[in-house]
Short mmCIF file of N, CA and C in Angstrom, two decimals:
data_model
loop_
_atom_site.label_atom_id
_atom_site.label_comp_id
_atom_site.label_asym_id
_atom_site.label_seq_id
_atom_site.Cartn_x
_atom_site.Cartn_y
_atom_site.Cartn_z
N MET A 183 0.86 -1.16 0.00
CA MET A 183 0.00 0.00 0.00
C MET A 183 0.91 1.23 0.00
N ASN A 184 0.60 2.19 -0.87
CA ASN A 184 1.47 3.37 -0.93
C ASN A 184 1.11 4.39 0.15
N ALA A 185 1.99 5.37 0.31
CA ALA A 185 1.86 6.35 1.40
C ALA A 185 0.56 7.14 1.32
N PHE A 186 0.17 7.52 0.12
CA PHE A 186 -1.06 8.30 -0.01
C PHE A 186 -2.29 7.49 0.40
N LEU A 187 -2.33 6.22 0.04
CA LEU A 187 -3.47 5.38 0.43
C LEU A 187 -3.56 5.23 1.94
N ILE A 188 -2.42 5.11 2.59
CA ILE A 188 -2.42 5.03 4.06
C ILE A 188 -2.95 6.33 4.64
N PHE A 189 -2.46 7.46 4.13
CA PHE A 189 -2.93 8.76 4.59
C PHE A 189 -4.43 8.90 4.38
N SER A 190 -4.90 8.52 3.21
CA SER A 190 -6.32 8.64 2.87
C SER A 190 -7.18 7.82 3.82
N ARG A 191 -6.77 6.60 4.08
CA ARG A 191 -7.54 5.73 4.98
C ARG A 191 -7.60 6.31 6.39
N LEU A 192 -6.46 6.76 6.90
CA LEU A 192 -6.43 7.33 8.25
C LEU A 192 -7.21 8.64 8.33
N TYR A 193 -7.12 9.45 7.30
CA TYR A 193 -7.82 10.73 7.27
C TYR A 193 -9.34 10.51 7.31
N ARG A 194 -9.80 9.52 6.58
CA ARG A 194 -11.24 9.20 6.58
C ARG A 194 -11.68 8.64 7.94
N GLN A 195 -10.81 7.86 8.58
CA GLN A 195 -11.15 7.30 9.90
C GLN A 195 -11.24 8.39 10.96
N LYS A 196 -10.38 9.40 10.87
CA LYS A 196 -10.40 10.49 11.84
C LYS A 196 -11.62 11.39 11.68
N ASN A 197 -12.19 11.42 10.49
CA ASN A 197 -13.34 12.27 10.19
C ASN A 197 -14.47 11.41 9.63
N PRO A 198 -15.07 10.53 10.44
CA PRO A 198 -16.05 9.57 9.92
C PRO A 198 -17.35 10.19 9.43
N GLY A 199 -17.77 11.31 9.97
CA GLY A 199 -19.05 11.89 9.58
C GLY A 199 -18.99 12.64 8.26
N ASN A 200 -17.80 13.03 7.86
CA ASN A 200 -17.66 13.82 6.63
C ASN A 200 -17.41 12.91 5.44
N ARG A 201 -17.94 13.33 4.33
CA ARG A 201 -17.68 12.60 3.09
C ARG A 201 -16.69 13.42 2.28
N PHE A 202 -15.51 12.88 2.13
CA PHE A 202 -14.47 13.59 1.41
C PHE A 202 -14.34 13.04 0.00
N THR A 203 -14.18 13.93 -0.93
CA THR A 203 -13.91 13.50 -2.29
C THR A 203 -12.42 13.25 -2.42
N PRO A 204 -12.02 12.43 -3.37
CA PRO A 204 -10.58 12.21 -3.57
C PRO A 204 -9.82 13.51 -3.84
N GLU A 205 -10.48 14.47 -4.47
CA GLU A 205 -9.82 15.74 -4.75
C GLU A 205 -9.47 16.48 -3.45
N GLU A 206 -10.41 16.46 -2.51
CA GLU A 206 -10.17 17.14 -1.22
C GLU A 206 -9.02 16.48 -0.46
N ILE A 207 -9.00 15.16 -0.46
CA ILE A 207 -7.93 14.46 0.24
C ILE A 207 -6.60 14.70 -0.47
N GLY A 208 -6.63 14.73 -1.80
CA GLY A 208 -5.42 15.02 -2.56
C GLY A 208 -4.87 16.40 -2.27
N LEU A 209 -5.76 17.39 -2.15
CA LEU A 209 -5.32 18.75 -1.81
C LEU A 209 -4.68 18.79 -0.44
N LYS A 210 -5.27 18.08 0.51
CA LYS A 210 -4.72 18.03 1.87
C LYS A 210 -3.33 17.37 1.84
N TRP A 211 -3.20 16.29 1.08
CA TRP A 211 -1.92 15.58 0.96
C TRP A 211 -0.84 16.50 0.36
N ARG A 212 -1.19 17.21 -0.69
CA ARG A 212 -0.22 18.09 -1.35
C ARG A 212 0.14 19.30 -0.48
N SER A 213 -0.75 19.70 0.41
CA SER A 213 -0.47 20.85 1.27
C SER A 213 0.43 20.48 2.46
N MET A 214 0.62 19.20 2.70
CA MET A 214 1.47 18.76 3.81
C MET A 214 2.94 18.92 3.45
N SER A 215 3.76 19.16 4.45
CA SER A 215 5.20 19.27 4.23
C SER A 215 5.80 17.87 4.05
N ALA A 216 7.01 17.82 3.53
CA ALA A 216 7.69 16.54 3.35
C ALA A 216 7.91 15.84 4.69
N ARG A 217 8.13 16.62 5.71
CA ARG A 217 8.34 16.05 7.05
C ARG A 217 7.06 15.37 7.56
N GLU A 218 5.90 15.98 7.29
CA GLU A 218 4.62 15.39 7.70
C GLU A 218 4.32 14.12 6.91
N ARG A 219 4.69 14.11 5.64
CA ARG A 219 4.44 12.94 4.79
C ARG A 219 5.36 11.77 5.13
N GLU A 220 6.52 12.07 5.67
CA GLU A 220 7.53 11.05 5.93
C GLU A 220 6.97 9.89 6.76
N ARG A 221 6.12 10.19 7.72
CA ARG A 221 5.50 9.16 8.56
C ARG A 221 4.75 8.13 7.72
N TYR A 222 4.03 8.61 6.71
CA TYR A 222 3.23 7.72 5.87
C TYR A 222 4.13 6.89 4.95
N PHE A 223 5.23 7.46 4.48
CA PHE A 223 6.18 6.70 3.66
C PHE A 223 6.85 5.60 4.49
N GLU A 224 7.16 5.90 5.73
CA GLU A 224 7.74 4.88 6.62
C GLU A 224 6.75 3.74 6.85
N ASP A 225 5.49 4.09 7.10
CA ASP A 225 4.46 3.06 7.28
C ASP A 225 4.31 2.21 6.02
N SER A 226 4.36 2.85 4.88
CA SER A 226 4.24 2.15 3.61
C SER A 226 5.37 1.14 3.43
N ASN A 227 6.60 1.58 3.69
CA ASN A 227 7.75 0.67 3.57
C ASN A 227 7.67 -0.47 4.57
N ARG A 228 7.21 -0.19 5.77
CA ARG A 228 7.07 -1.23 6.79
C ARG A 228 6.06 -2.28 6.35
N ILE A 229 4.93 -1.84 5.80
CA ILE A 229 3.89 -2.77 5.33
C ILE A 229 4.41 -3.61 4.17
N LYS A 230 5.13 -2.99 3.24
CA LYS A 230 5.69 -3.72 2.09
C LYS A 230 6.69 -4.78 2.55
N ASN A 231 7.58 -4.40 3.47
CA ASN A 231 8.57 -5.36 3.98
C ASN A 231 7.92 -6.50 4.73
N GLN A 232 6.90 -6.20 5.51
CA GLN A 232 6.18 -7.23 6.26
C GLN A 232 5.51 -8.20 5.29
N PHE A 233 4.93 -7.69 4.22
CA PHE A 233 4.27 -8.54 3.23
C PHE A 233 5.30 -9.46 2.56
N LYS A 234 6.48 -8.91 2.24
CA LYS A 234 7.52 -9.72 1.60
C LYS A 234 7.99 -10.85 2.52
N LEU A 235 8.08 -10.57 3.82
CA LEU A 235 8.48 -11.61 4.77
C LEU A 235 7.42 -12.69 4.89
N GLU A 236 6.17 -12.30 4.90
CA GLU A 236 5.07 -13.27 5.05
C GLU A 236 4.80 -14.05 3.77
N ASN A 237 5.17 -13.49 2.62
CA ASN A 237 4.89 -14.12 1.33
C ASN A 237 6.16 -14.12 0.47
N PRO A 238 7.16 -14.93 0.82
CA PRO A 238 8.43 -14.87 0.10
C PRO A 238 8.35 -15.33 -1.37
N ASN A 239 7.40 -16.16 -1.70
CA ASN A 239 7.30 -16.67 -3.07
C ASN A 239 6.31 -15.90 -3.94
N PHE A 240 5.82 -14.80 -3.43
CA PHE A 240 4.82 -14.03 -4.17
C PHE A 240 5.46 -13.35 -5.37
N LYS A 241 4.80 -13.49 -6.52
CA LYS A 241 5.22 -12.79 -7.73
C LYS A 241 4.01 -12.07 -8.28
N GLU A 242 4.18 -10.79 -8.53
CA GLU A 242 3.07 -9.98 -9.04
C GLU A 242 2.76 -10.37 -10.48
N LYS A 243 1.50 -10.56 -10.76
CA LYS A 243 1.06 -10.86 -12.12
C LYS A 243 0.28 -9.68 -12.63
N ARG A 244 0.73 -9.15 -13.72
CA ARG A 244 0.02 -8.02 -14.32
C ARG A 244 -0.96 -8.57 -15.35
N ILE A 245 -2.18 -8.15 -15.23
CA ILE A 245 -3.22 -8.60 -16.15
C ILE A 245 -3.40 -7.54 -17.22
N ARG A 246 -3.30 -7.98 -18.44
CA ARG A 246 -3.46 -7.06 -19.56
C ARG A 246 -4.91 -7.11 -20.03
N LEU A 247 -5.57 -5.97 -19.97
CA LEU A 247 -6.96 -5.91 -20.38
C LEU A 247 -7.04 -5.69 -21.88
N VAL A 248 -7.93 -6.39 -22.52
CA VAL A 248 -8.12 -6.26 -23.96
C VAL A 248 -9.46 -5.60 -24.19
N ARG A 249 -9.44 -4.53 -24.95
CA ARG A 249 -10.69 -3.85 -25.25
C ARG A 249 -11.40 -4.54 -26.41
N ARG A 250 -12.70 -4.64 -26.28
CA ARG A 250 -13.49 -5.20 -27.37
C ARG A 250 -13.68 -4.15 -28.44
N LYS A 251 -13.65 -4.61 -29.66
CA LYS A 251 -13.89 -3.69 -30.77
C LYS A 251 -15.30 -3.94 -31.29
N ASN A 252 -15.97 -2.88 -31.59
CA ASN A 252 -17.30 -2.97 -32.15
C ASN A 252 -17.16 -3.32 -33.62
N LYS A 253 -17.57 -4.52 -34.02
CA LYS A 253 -17.39 -4.98 -35.39
C LYS A 253 -18.08 -4.07 -36.39
N LYS A 254 -19.18 -3.50 -35.99
CA LYS A 254 -19.94 -2.65 -36.90
C LYS A 254 -19.12 -1.44 -37.34
N PHE A 255 -18.33 -0.89 -36.41
CA PHE A 255 -17.59 0.32 -36.71
C PHE A 255 -16.12 0.07 -37.03
N MET A 256 -15.68 -1.17 -37.07
CA MET A 256 -14.26 -1.44 -37.27
C MET A 256 -13.74 -0.88 -38.58
N ASN A 257 -14.49 -0.99 -39.65
CA ASN A 257 -14.02 -0.54 -40.95
C ASN A 257 -14.52 0.85 -41.30
N SER A 258 -15.14 1.53 -40.38
CA SER A 258 -15.67 2.87 -40.64
C SER A 258 -14.59 3.91 -40.40
N SER A 259 -14.76 5.03 -41.06
CA SER A 259 -13.86 6.15 -40.81
C SER A 259 -14.25 6.77 -39.47
N PRO A 260 -13.32 7.45 -38.80
CA PRO A 260 -13.65 8.05 -37.49
C PRO A 260 -14.79 9.05 -37.57
N GLU A 261 -14.85 9.83 -38.66
CA GLU A 261 -15.92 10.81 -38.79
C GLU A 261 -17.28 10.14 -38.89
N LYS A 262 -17.37 9.10 -39.73
CA LYS A 262 -18.63 8.39 -39.91
C LYS A 262 -19.04 7.71 -38.60
N MET A 263 -18.08 7.11 -37.93
CA MET A 263 -18.36 6.43 -36.68
C MET A 263 -18.88 7.42 -35.64
N GLN A 264 -18.27 8.58 -35.55
CA GLN A 264 -18.69 9.59 -34.58
C GLN A 264 -20.10 10.09 -34.91
N ASP A 265 -20.39 10.32 -36.20
CA ASP A 265 -21.71 10.78 -36.60
C ASP A 265 -22.78 9.76 -36.24
N GLU A 266 -22.51 8.48 -36.49
CA GLU A 266 -23.48 7.45 -36.18
C GLU A 266 -23.70 7.31 -34.67
N GLN A 267 -22.64 7.45 -33.90
CA GLN A 267 -22.79 7.37 -32.45
C GLN A 267 -23.60 8.54 -31.92
N LEU A 268 -23.36 9.74 -32.44
CA LEU A 268 -24.15 10.90 -32.01
C LEU A 268 -25.61 10.72 -32.38
N PHE A 269 -25.86 10.19 -33.57
CA PHE A 269 -27.23 9.96 -34.03
C PHE A 269 -27.94 9.01 -33.07
N LYS A 270 -27.25 7.94 -32.69
CA LYS A 270 -27.84 6.97 -31.77
C LYS A 270 -28.15 7.59 -30.41
N GLU A 271 -27.25 8.44 -29.93
CA GLU A 271 -27.45 9.06 -28.62
C GLU A 271 -28.70 9.92 -28.59
N TYR A 272 -28.93 10.65 -29.67
CA TYR A 272 -30.05 11.59 -29.66
C TYR A 272 -31.37 10.99 -30.12
N THR A 273 -31.32 9.92 -30.88
CA THR A 273 -32.57 9.35 -31.38
C THR A 273 -32.88 7.98 -30.81
N ASN A 274 -31.89 7.33 -30.19
CA ASN A 274 -32.03 5.96 -29.70
C ASN A 274 -32.36 4.98 -30.82
N LYS A 275 -32.01 5.33 -32.04
CA LYS A 275 -32.22 4.45 -33.19
C LYS A 275 -30.96 4.45 -34.03
N SER A 276 -30.74 3.37 -34.73
CA SER A 276 -29.59 3.32 -35.61
C SER A 276 -29.98 3.89 -36.98
N PRO A 277 -29.04 4.49 -37.71
CA PRO A 277 -29.35 5.04 -39.03
C PRO A 277 -29.90 3.99 -39.99
N GLU A 278 -29.43 2.73 -39.86
CA GLU A 278 -29.90 1.68 -40.76
C GLU A 278 -31.40 1.43 -40.57
N LYS A 279 -31.86 1.41 -39.33
CA LYS A 279 -33.28 1.17 -39.06
C LYS A 279 -34.13 2.32 -39.57
N MET A 280 -33.60 3.53 -39.49
CA MET A 280 -34.34 4.69 -39.99
C MET A 280 -34.52 4.60 -41.50
N GLN A 281 -33.50 4.12 -42.20
CA GLN A 281 -33.58 4.00 -43.65
C GLN A 281 -34.57 2.92 -44.06
N GLU A 282 -34.67 1.85 -43.27
CA GLU A 282 -35.60 0.76 -43.59
C GLU A 282 -37.05 1.21 -43.50
N LYS A 283 -37.36 2.15 -42.66
CA LYS A 283 -38.74 2.56 -42.41
C LYS A 283 -39.12 3.82 -43.17
N LYS A 284 -38.63 3.97 -44.38
CA LYS A 284 -39.01 5.14 -45.17
C LYS A 284 -40.48 5.01 -45.58
N PRO A 285 -41.22 6.10 -45.48
CA PRO A 285 -42.62 6.04 -45.88
C PRO A 285 -42.74 5.87 -47.40
N THR A 286 -43.74 5.13 -47.79
CA THR A 286 -43.96 4.92 -49.22
C THR A 286 -45.05 5.87 -49.70
N ASN A 287 -44.84 6.42 -50.87
CA ASN A 287 -45.83 7.33 -51.46
C ASN A 287 -46.78 6.54 -52.34
N PRO A 288 -48.09 6.80 -52.26
CA PRO A 288 -49.06 6.05 -53.08
C PRO A 288 -49.04 6.48 -54.53
#
């Protein structure tokens, strides 16, 4: 656990009735002097060393996330794709369905 996370957790515990946004806690962290932050860095190093002693064979595995691609828009130009997405947002219909339902003239 890094120093900021330790600070954040303790800060929230000291002020249980208040709801702090991450921005507020970040501002408080940045306003602290290096000497005030040092305590949290020491705690962070102590926790990391303790974890290494308790779990000597631990190896971190990084998981690579793969984003799905929308097959419909894969071969589209960025401009066309953006126009179609905007159309869907405002009408809740796809352009293809709108074209299918053209009124017929007698």
